Each structure stands twice: as C-alpha cells, then as structure tokens.
Short mmCIF file of C-alpha atoms in Angstrom, two decimals:
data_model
loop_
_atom_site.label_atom_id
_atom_site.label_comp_id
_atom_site.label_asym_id
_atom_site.label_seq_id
_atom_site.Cartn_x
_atom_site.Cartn_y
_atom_site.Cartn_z
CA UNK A 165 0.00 0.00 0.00
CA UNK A 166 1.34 3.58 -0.94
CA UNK A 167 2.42 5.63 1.92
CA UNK A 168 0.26 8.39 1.08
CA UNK A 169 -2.93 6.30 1.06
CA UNK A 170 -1.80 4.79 4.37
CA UNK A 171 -1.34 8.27 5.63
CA UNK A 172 -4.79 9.72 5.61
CA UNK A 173 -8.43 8.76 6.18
CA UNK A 174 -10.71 8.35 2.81
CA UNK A 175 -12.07 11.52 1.81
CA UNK A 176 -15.60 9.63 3.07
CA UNK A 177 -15.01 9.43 6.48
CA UNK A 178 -14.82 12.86 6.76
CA UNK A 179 -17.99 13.72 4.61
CA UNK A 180 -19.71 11.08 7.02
CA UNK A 181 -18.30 12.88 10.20
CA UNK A 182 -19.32 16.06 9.36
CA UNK A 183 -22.97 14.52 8.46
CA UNK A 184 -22.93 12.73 11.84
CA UNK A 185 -22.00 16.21 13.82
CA UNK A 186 -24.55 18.03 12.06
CA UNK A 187 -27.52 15.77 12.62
CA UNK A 188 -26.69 15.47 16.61
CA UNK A 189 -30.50 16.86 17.24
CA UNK A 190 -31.94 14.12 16.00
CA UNK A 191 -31.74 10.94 18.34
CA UNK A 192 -32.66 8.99 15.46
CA UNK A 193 -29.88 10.27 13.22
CA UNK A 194 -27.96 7.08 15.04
CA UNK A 195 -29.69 4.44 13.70
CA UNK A 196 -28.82 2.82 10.37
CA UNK A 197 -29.96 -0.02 8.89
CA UNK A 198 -28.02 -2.91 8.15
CA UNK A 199 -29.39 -5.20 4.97
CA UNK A 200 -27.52 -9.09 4.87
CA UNK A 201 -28.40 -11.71 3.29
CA UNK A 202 -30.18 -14.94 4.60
CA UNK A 203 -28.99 -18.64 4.09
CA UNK A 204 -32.00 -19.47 1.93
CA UNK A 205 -30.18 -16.55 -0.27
CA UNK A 206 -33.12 -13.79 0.69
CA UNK A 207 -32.22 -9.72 1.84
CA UNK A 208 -33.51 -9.19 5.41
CA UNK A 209 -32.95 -5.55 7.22
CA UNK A 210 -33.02 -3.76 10.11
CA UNK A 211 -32.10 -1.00 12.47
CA UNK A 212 -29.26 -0.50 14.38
CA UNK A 213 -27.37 1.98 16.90
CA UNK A 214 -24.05 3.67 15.50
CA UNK A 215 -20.97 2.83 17.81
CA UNK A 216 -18.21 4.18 16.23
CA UNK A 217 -15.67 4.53 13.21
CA UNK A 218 -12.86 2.40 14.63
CA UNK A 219 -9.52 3.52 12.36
CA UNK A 220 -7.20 0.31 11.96
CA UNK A 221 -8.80 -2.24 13.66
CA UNK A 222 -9.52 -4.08 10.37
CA UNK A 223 -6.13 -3.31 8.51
CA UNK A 224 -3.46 -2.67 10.88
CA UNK A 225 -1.26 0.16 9.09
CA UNK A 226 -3.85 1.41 7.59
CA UNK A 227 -6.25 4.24 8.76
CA UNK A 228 -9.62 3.27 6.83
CA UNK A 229 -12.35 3.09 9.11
CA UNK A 230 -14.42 -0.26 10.22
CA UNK A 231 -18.05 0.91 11.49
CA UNK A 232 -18.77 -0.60 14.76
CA UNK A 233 -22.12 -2.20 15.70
CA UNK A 234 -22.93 -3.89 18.99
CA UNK A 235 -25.17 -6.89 19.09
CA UNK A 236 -26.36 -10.01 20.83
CA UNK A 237 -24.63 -13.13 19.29
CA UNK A 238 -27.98 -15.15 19.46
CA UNK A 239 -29.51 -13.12 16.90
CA UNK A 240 -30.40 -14.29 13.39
CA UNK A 241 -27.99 -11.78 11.60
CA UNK A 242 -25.04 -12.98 13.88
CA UNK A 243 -25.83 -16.25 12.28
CA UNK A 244 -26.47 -14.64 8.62
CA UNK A 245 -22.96 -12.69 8.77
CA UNK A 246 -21.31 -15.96 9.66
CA UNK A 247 -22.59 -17.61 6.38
CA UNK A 248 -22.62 -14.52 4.29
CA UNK A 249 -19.87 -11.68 5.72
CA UNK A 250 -21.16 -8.97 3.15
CA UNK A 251 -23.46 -6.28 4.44
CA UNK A 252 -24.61 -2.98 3.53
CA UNK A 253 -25.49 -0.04 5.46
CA UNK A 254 -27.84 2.69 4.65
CA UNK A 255 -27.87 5.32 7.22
CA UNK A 256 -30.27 8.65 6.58
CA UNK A 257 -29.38 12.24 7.93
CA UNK A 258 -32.57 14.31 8.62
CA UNK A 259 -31.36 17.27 9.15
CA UNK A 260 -29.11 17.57 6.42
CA UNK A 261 -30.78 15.40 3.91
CA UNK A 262 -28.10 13.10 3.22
CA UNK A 263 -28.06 9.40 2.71
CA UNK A 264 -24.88 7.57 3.08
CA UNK A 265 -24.71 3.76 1.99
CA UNK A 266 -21.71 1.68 3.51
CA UNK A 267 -21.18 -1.66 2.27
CA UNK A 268 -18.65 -4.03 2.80
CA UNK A 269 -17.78 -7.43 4.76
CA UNK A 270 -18.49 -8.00 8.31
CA UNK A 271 -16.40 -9.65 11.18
CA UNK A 272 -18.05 -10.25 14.44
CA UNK A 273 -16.02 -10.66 17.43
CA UNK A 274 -17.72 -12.34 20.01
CA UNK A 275 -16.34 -13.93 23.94
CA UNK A 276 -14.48 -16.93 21.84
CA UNK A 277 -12.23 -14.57 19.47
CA UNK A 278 -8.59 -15.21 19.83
CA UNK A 279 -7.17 -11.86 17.89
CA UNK A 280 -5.69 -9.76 20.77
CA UNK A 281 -6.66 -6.33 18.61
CA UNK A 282 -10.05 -7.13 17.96
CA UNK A 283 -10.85 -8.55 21.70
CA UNK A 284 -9.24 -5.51 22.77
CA UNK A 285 -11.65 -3.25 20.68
CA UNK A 286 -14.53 -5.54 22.29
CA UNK A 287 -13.58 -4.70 25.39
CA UNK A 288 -13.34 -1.07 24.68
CA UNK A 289 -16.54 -0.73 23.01
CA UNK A 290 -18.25 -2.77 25.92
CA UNK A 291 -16.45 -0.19 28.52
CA UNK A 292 -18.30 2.90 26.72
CA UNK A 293 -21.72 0.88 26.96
CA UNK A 294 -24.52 2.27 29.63
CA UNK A 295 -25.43 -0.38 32.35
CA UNK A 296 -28.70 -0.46 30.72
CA UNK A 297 -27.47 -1.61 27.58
CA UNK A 298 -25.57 -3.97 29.34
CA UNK A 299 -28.15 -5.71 30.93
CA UNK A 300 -30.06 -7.04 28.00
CA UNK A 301 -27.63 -9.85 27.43
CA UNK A 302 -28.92 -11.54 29.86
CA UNK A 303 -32.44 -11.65 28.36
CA UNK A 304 -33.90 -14.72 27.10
CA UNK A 305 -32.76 -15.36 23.26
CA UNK A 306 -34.37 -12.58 20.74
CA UNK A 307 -36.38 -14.25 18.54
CA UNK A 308 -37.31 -17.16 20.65
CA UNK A 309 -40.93 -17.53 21.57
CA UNK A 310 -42.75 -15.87 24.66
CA UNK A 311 -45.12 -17.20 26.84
CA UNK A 312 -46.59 -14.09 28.03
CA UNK A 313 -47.05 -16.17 31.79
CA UNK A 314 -43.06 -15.99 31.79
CA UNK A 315 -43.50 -11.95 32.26
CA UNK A 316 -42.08 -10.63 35.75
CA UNK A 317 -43.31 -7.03 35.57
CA UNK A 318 -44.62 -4.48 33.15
CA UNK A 319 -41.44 -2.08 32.46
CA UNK A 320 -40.63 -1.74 28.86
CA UNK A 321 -37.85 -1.14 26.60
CA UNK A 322 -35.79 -4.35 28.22
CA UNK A 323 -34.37 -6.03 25.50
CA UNK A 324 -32.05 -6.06 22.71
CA UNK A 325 -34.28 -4.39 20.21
CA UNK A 326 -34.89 -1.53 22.85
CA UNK A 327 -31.04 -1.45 22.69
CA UNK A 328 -31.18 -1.07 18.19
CA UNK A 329 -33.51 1.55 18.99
CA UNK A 330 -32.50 3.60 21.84
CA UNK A 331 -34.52 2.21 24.63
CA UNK A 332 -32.91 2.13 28.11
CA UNK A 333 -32.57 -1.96 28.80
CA UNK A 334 -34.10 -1.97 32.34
CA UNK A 335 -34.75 -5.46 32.08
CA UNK A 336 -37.32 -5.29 34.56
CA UNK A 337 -39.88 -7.02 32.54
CA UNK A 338 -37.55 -10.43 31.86
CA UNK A 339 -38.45 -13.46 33.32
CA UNK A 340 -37.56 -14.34 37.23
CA UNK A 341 -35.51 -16.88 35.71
CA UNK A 342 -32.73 -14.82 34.07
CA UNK A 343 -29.53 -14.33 35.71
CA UNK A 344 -29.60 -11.14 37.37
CA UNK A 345 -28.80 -8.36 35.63
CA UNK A 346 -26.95 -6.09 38.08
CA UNK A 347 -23.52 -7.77 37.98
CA UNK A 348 -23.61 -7.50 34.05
CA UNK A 349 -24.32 -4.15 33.98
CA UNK A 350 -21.56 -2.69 36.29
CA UNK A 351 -18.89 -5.43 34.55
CA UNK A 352 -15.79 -4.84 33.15
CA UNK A 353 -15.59 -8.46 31.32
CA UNK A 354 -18.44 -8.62 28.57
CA UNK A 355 -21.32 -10.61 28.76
CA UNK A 356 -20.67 -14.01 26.86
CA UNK A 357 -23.23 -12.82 24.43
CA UNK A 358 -22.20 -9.56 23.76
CA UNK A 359 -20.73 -9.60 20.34
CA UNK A 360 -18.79 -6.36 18.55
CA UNK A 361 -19.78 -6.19 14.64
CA UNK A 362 -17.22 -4.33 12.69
CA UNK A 363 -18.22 -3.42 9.26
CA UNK A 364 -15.01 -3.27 6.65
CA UNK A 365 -15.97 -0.35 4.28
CA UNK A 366 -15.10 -1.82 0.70
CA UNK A 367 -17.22 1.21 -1.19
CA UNK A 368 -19.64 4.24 0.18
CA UNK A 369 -22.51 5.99 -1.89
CA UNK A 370 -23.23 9.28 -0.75
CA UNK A 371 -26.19 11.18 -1.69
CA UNK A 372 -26.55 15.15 -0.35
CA UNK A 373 -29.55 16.80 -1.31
CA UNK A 374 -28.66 20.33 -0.45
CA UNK A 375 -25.82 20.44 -2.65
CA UNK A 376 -27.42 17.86 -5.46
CA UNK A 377 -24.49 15.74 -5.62
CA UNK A 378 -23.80 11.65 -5.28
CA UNK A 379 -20.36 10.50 -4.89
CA UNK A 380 -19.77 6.74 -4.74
CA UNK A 381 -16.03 5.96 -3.50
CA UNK A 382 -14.32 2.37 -3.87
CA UNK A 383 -11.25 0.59 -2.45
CA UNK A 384 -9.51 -0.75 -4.90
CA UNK A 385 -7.81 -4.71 -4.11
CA UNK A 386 -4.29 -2.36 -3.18
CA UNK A 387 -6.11 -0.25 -0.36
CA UNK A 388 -6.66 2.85 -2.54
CA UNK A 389 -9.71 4.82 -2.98
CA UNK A 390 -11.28 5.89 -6.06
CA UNK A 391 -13.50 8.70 -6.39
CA UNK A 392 -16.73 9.54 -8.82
CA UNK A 393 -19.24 11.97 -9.45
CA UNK A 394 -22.74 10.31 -10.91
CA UNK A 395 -26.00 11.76 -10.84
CA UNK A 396 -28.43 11.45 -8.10
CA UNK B 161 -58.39 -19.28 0.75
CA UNK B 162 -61.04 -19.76 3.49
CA UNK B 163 -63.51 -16.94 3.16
CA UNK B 164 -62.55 -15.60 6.61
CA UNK B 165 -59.19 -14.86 6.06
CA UNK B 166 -60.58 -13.07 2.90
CA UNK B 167 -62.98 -11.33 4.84
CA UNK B 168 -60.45 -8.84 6.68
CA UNK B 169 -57.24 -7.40 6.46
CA UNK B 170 -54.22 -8.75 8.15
CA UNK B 171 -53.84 -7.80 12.02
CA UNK B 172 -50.44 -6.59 11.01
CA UNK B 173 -51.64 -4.11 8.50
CA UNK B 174 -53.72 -2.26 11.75
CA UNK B 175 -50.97 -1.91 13.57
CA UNK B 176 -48.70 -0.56 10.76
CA UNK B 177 -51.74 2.06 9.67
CA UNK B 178 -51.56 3.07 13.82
CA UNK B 179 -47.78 3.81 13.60
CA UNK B 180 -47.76 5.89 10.09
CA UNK B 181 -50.76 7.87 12.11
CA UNK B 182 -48.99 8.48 14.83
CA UNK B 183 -46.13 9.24 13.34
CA UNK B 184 -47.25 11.87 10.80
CA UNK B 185 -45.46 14.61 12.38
CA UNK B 186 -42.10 13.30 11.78
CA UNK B 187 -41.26 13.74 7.76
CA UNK B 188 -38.80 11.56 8.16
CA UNK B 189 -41.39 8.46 9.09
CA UNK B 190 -42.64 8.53 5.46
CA UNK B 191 -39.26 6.60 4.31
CA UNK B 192 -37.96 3.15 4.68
CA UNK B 193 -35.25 0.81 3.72
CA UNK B 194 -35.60 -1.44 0.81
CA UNK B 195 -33.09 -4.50 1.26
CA UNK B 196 -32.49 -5.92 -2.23
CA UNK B 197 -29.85 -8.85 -3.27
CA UNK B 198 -27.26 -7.75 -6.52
CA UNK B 199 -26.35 -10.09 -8.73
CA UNK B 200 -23.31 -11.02 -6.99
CA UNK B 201 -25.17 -12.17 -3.85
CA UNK B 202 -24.64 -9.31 -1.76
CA UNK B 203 -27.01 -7.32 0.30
CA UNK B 204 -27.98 -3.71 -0.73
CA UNK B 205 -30.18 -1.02 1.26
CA UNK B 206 -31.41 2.20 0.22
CA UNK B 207 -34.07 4.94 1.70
CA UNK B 208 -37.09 5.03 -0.62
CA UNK B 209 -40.46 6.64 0.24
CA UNK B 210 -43.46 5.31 1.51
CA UNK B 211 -46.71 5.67 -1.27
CA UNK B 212 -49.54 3.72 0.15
CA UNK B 213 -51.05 0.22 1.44
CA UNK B 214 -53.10 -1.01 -1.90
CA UNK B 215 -54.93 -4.47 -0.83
CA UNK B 216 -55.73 -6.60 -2.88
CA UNK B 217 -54.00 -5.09 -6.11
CA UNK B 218 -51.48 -8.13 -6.40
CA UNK B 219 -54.64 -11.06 -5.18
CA UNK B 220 -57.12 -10.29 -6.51
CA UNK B 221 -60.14 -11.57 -4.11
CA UNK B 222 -57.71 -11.36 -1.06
CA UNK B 223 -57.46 -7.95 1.24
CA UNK B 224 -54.14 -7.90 1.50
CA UNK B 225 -52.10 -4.96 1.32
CA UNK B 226 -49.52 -4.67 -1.40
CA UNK B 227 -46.53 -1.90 0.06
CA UNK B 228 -46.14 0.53 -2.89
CA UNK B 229 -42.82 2.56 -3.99
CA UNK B 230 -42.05 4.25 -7.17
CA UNK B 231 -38.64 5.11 -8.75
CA UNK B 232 -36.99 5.15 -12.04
CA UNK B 233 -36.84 1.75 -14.17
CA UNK B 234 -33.05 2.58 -15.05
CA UNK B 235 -32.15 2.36 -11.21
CA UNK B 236 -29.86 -0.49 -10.00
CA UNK B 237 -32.85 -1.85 -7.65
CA UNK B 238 -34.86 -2.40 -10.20
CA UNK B 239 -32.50 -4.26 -12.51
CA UNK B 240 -31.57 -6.35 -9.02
CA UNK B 241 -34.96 -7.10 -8.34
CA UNK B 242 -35.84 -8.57 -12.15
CA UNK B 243 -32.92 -11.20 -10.90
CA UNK B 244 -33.86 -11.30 -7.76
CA UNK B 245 -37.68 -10.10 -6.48
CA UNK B 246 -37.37 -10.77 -2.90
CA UNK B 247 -37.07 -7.97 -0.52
CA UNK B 248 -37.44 -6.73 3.09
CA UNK B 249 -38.38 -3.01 4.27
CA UNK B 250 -36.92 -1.70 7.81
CA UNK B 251 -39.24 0.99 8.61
CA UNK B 252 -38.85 2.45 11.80
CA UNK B 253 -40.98 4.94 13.25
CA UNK B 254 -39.43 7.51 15.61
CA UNK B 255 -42.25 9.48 17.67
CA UNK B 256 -43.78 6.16 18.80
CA UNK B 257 -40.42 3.76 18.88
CA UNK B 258 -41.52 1.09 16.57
CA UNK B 259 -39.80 -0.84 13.72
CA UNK B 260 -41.81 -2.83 11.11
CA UNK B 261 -39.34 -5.55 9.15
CA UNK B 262 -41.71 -6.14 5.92
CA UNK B 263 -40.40 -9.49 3.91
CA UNK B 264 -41.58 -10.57 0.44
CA UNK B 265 -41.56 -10.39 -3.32
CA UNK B 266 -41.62 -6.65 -5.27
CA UNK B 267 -43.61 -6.91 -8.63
CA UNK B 268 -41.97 -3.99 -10.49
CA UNK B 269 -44.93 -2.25 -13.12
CA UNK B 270 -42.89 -0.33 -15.65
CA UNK B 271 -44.72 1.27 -19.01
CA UNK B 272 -44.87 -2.27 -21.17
CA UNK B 273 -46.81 -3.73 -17.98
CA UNK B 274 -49.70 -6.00 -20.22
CA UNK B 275 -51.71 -6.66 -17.08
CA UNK B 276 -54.72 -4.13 -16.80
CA UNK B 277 -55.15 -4.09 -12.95
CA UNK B 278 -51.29 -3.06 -12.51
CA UNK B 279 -50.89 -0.73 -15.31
CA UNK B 280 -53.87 1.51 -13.38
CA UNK B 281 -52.66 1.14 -10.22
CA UNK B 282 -49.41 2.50 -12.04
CA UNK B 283 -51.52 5.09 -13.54
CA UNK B 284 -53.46 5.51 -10.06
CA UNK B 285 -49.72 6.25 -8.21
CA UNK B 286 -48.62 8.48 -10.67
CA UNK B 287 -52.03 10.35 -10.98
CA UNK B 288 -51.00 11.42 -7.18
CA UNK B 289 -47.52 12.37 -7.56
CA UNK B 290 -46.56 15.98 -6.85
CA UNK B 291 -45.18 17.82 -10.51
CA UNK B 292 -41.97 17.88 -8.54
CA UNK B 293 -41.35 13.91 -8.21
CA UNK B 294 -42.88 13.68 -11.88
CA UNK B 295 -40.26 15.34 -13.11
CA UNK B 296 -36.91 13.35 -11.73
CA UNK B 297 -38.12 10.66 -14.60
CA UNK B 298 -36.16 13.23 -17.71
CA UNK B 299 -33.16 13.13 -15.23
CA UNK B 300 -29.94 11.53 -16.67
CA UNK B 301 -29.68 8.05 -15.81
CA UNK B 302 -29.39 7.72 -12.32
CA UNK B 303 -25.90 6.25 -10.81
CA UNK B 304 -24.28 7.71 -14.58
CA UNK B 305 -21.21 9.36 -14.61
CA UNK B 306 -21.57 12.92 -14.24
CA UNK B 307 -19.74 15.69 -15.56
CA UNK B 308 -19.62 18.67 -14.07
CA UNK B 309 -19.92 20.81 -17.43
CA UNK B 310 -23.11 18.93 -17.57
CA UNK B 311 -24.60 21.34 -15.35
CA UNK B 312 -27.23 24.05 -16.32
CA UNK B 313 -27.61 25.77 -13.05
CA UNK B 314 -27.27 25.64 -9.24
CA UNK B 315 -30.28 24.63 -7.77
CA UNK B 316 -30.85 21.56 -5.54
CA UNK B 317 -32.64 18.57 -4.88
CA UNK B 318 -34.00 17.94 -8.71
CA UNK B 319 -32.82 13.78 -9.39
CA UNK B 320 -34.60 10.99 -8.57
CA UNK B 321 -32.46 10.53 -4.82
CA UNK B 322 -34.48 13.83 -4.13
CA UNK B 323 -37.57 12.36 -4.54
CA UNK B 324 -36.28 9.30 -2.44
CA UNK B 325 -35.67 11.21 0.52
CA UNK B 326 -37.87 14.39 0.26
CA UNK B 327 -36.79 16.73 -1.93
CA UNK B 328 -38.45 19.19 -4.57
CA UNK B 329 -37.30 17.81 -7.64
CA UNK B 330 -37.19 20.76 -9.44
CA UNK B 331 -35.27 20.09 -12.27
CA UNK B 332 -33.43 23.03 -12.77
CA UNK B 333 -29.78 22.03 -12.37
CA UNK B 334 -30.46 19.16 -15.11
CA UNK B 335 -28.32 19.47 -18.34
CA UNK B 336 -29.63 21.51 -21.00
CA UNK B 337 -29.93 18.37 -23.47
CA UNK B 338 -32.58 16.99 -21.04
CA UNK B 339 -35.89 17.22 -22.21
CA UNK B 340 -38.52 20.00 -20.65
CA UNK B 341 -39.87 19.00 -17.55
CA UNK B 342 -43.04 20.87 -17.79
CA UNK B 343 -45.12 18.77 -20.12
CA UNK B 344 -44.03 15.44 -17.88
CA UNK B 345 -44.95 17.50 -14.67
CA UNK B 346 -48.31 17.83 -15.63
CA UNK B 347 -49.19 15.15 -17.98
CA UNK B 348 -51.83 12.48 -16.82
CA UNK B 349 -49.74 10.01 -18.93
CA UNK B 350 -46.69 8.33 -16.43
CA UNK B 351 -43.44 8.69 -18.01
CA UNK B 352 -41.64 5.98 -19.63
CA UNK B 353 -39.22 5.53 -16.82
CA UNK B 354 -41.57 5.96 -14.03
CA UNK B 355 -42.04 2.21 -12.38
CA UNK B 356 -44.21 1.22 -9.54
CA UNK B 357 -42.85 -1.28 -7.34
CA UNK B 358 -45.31 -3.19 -5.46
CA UNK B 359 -43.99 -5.21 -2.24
CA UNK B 360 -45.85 -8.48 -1.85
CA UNK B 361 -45.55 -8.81 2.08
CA UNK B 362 -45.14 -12.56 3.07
CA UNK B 363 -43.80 -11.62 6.48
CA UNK B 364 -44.07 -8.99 9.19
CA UNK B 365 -41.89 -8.58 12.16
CA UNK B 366 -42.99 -5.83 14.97
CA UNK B 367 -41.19 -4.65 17.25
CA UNK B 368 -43.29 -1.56 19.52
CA UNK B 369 -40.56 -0.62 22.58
CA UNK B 370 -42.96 1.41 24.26
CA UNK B 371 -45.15 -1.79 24.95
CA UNK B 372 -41.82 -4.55 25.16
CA UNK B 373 -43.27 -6.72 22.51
CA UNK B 374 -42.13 -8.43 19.40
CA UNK B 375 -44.61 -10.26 16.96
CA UNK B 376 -44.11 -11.95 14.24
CA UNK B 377 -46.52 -12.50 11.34
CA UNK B 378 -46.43 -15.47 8.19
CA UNK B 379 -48.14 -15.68 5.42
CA UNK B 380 -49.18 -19.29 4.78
CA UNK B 381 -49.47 -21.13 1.75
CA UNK B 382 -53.16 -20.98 1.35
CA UNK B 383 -53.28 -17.52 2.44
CA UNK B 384 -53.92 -17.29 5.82
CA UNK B 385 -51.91 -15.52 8.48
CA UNK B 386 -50.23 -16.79 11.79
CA UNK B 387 -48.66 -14.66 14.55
CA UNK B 388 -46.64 -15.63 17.33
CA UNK B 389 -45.50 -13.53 20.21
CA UNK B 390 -41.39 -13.42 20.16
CA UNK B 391 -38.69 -11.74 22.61
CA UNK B 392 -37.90 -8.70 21.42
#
C-alpha cells in the first residue's frame, strides 16, 4: 500500500463525520440499517445503533475506518454474517438530507475470538456501553418464543431491540428466571453474548440533497480509494 | 383461501396504519429501507419513500395490502430485483419507537406492464404524484457518470435521490440536453421511466418498545396468516 494512502483517512469518512456532527438533534440520526443476506439466499434488514468509526482495527497500518455495531450473538444476523460476511449499510441524515450507503464485509467478534486487537476493541466498546445496555444480554434469546405467563413485571424497553432503537434496557420485565442483571451491567468483562460487529468499508454511496451531488467511492484490491461523481 | 381470512385485512396491516398515524409529524417516518440482493449475492439497502397500502392489487379476491414505492426503471434496484424479487423493508418509526421488518416479493410495473389491474394502479400512483417527483423521470440516468460541465444551473434537490428522501425535484440544475420538464410535470400520462414497485408482504416482524413486545406474522401457503408472540 502507498504511503500516502496509508497516511490519511478516505475523503468519506470525513464527509460522514461532518454529516454525523450536524444531525446530533436528531436521536434517530444514530440508527442505520443494516441489509444481509439470509442462508436461503433472501435480503432481510433492520435498524441498528451507531458505535463508532474504529480507524485500523480491520487493517493494521492502515487508517480506513471499520463501522462498529454492537449486538447479541444469538440473533439471526449474527448467524447470517457468519454464512454470508457482506453487508450494507444505509444510514439517513434528517437534518441535512443526506443518505450515506456503507457496504462491505463484516467480522463479528464475540467472547471466543482469539485476535488480541479485535478482543481488545470488544472490550473497549463494551467499557463505553450504559449499564442499561448492558443488561439485555442476559435476556432470554431474541427471537425465541414468549409465553406471556413468563412476564415478571410491566417495564418496557428491556431487551435487545430496545437497545437497536434507543430504549434504556431496564430489564425489569424479563423473566424471574434470568440471571440477574446487576452484575452485568456494572462489569468490566463482557457478557458471553455480547458480540462487537465491525463493518469493513469496501465502497460508500453518498447522496446530499442540499448540494445535489452523489459520490460513490471504492477501495480498490491495493487499499486505494477511487473517487466519482454520478447523478443522483 | 377460506372466506374468513378473505374477509379482513391482516392484524399486522392495523398496527402498521396506527404507527404511520402516529407518526405523521415526523417527515422523516414517510421513508424506509428497501433491502435488495445484486447479482453477486450481496445485500444492498437504500431509503425510498413510503406511497400507500393497496390491498388486494397483487390477489385479486384477497385484502391484503400490497406496500407501494415508485422510482426510475433505469435504477440499480430495479435491474436487481428482475434477478432477484425478494425484498425486506426496515421501517422504523421515531415518535412512537416502533420498527416494522416487511419481507416478500416486489412486482416492479414499468410502461410495457400488459396486465390491466397493474398498469392503473401505475396510472393511479402516478395520478398522485406531486409535478416535482414527476419530473426526476427526464433526469440523466441515475448512478451515470456525471460531468460537471453537464450542469445548467445551481439549484438543488431535482434527481430521482431527491424524490427518495424528500426533496423538490425541481429540475433546474439538469443538463440543457434533457428534455422540458413541464409537459411530464403535468401530464396524466406516467413517463416511460416511471415504475411502480409493489412489495408483496409474506412476512411482518414488529417490534413496539414502548409496549416490550415483538410479533411476528407469516403468510401461509393458502393464504392465511399466523402470529406468534417473540422476545424482542
């Protein structure tokens, strides 16, 4: 890889932290949505809460950005990634009327992941979690079926999806039978289910309406990025 | 199809016609992300916007509701989708904290549609159309290379991503060379490259926060619809 590509972030990531800093108002200017692909070979989609541009963490050496995700590792798309790694992002901007599509491959690092950088990022990213979004990892597997007699209490916003979509994770409404949540909340060491997503950017599409211009960008096979222009 | 199933429209459809009333005052709530597979396999995701519930337009006899978009038939979508027709819709709704995951076949009705019913509902979509999102169909091609000599003027928001995500469409920064966009802006007659695509919903996943619950809807073979109560 050329030194000077190595040297700076992709003109992108700075269109896309400018967008981010201007939509701040918005609480739901966080959420993206993140399209994979099934095993029977279908799309499937769906929200998600922005945790970072992590510089590196992907390509040691080389400052290109991996967009961090945090997630349960019981969910379908944990599953989905781990058959097919490519995803795509599209994330909307209110405010400023911008759309900004990120696709590229996946790699989730969950409790069992043996690379000392990416653990380490796991670790960070769990540190900067609130205890509330902690504490849904120890609710009974997403997806799985719910006998509504298994209820404990009436509080809502307790689970993982209240996490994708900016609800506080009391967990008061989980089933007596769960481990208690406390200690996972106020832990240092993840929860065995918490699992760090870290989306490699191979090629961005960015669409601003206020200045009627799309750029798409793509990384070529030597790290490089290429630039165009198309219409909107 | 047992005549009670045909009888009423799904219980999903309710509770998706609740959240788009409740979350009128949030322009934002009008779009969604379409999921799509290329034909490479991989995932893609863009914001499109929200035109209407039309039941029965796809089944004839049966009530329910086909999800209707329109964009340009030179988009990449709509060459993915003639490969591949399945897609999913993320649509979440930010004033009442709700996320609707909306699985199934698009039906894309383009100008040589040769089935009656579609071509009016095409007709029917466009009829409503502001002249502003008529217009984006004498755009260049969308996703084309652009040149910035190209460009007749400096105002915003005319191409068809405008219409995707809210904006005028005005038309006035188009090339020259483009045709006028007056007669297409009021002409009763859709445009040549104005398609409807009409989302065939097979599955529904709801997630409200503000109640904790998750439910999960299937289409069945002959019809009919089951829902089961999920963790969220």
């Amino acid at each position: 890889m050329p030194a000077s590509t190595a040297a700076a972030l992709p003109s992108w990531s700075g269109a896309l932290a400018r967008a981010i800093e201007r939509n701040t108002s918005t609480p739901a200017a966080r959420y993206l949505q993140l399209a994979t692909v099934r095993p029977d070979g279908r799309p499937t989609v769906r929200s998600v809460v922005f945790r970072g541009l992590r510089p590196g963490v992907l390509h040691p050496g080389s400052p290109d950005p991996a967009l961090a995700i945090v997630t349960d590792g019981r969910t379908a798309k944990v599953a989905h990634l781990a058959a097919h790694p490519h995803a795509e992002a599209a994330w909307y901007f209110p405010d400023t009327r911008e759309q900004f599509r990120l696709g590229g491959r996946v790699t989730a690092v969950g409790a069992m992941c043996g690379e000392p950088a990416l653990a380490a990022a796991r670790e960070e990213v769990w540190a900067g979690l609130s205890p509330g979004v902690r504490e849904w990892h120890v609710c009974p597997e997403p997806g799985s079926v719910r006998n509504r007699g298994d209820r404990g209490g009436e509080e809502a916003g307790a689970g993982p999806a209240a996490e994708v979509m900016g609800g506080k994770g009391r967990g008061g409404s989980r089933p007596a039978g769960s481990a208690a949540p406390t200690s996972t909340a106020t832990s240092t060491q993840p929860h065995s289910h918490f699992t760090l997503l870290l989306l490699d950017i191979e090629a961005v599409d960015h669409v601003d309406l206020g200045a009627d211009t799309r750029r798409v960008w793509e990384r070529q096979v030597g790290g490089k990025w290429i630039v165009r222009e198309v219409w909107p």
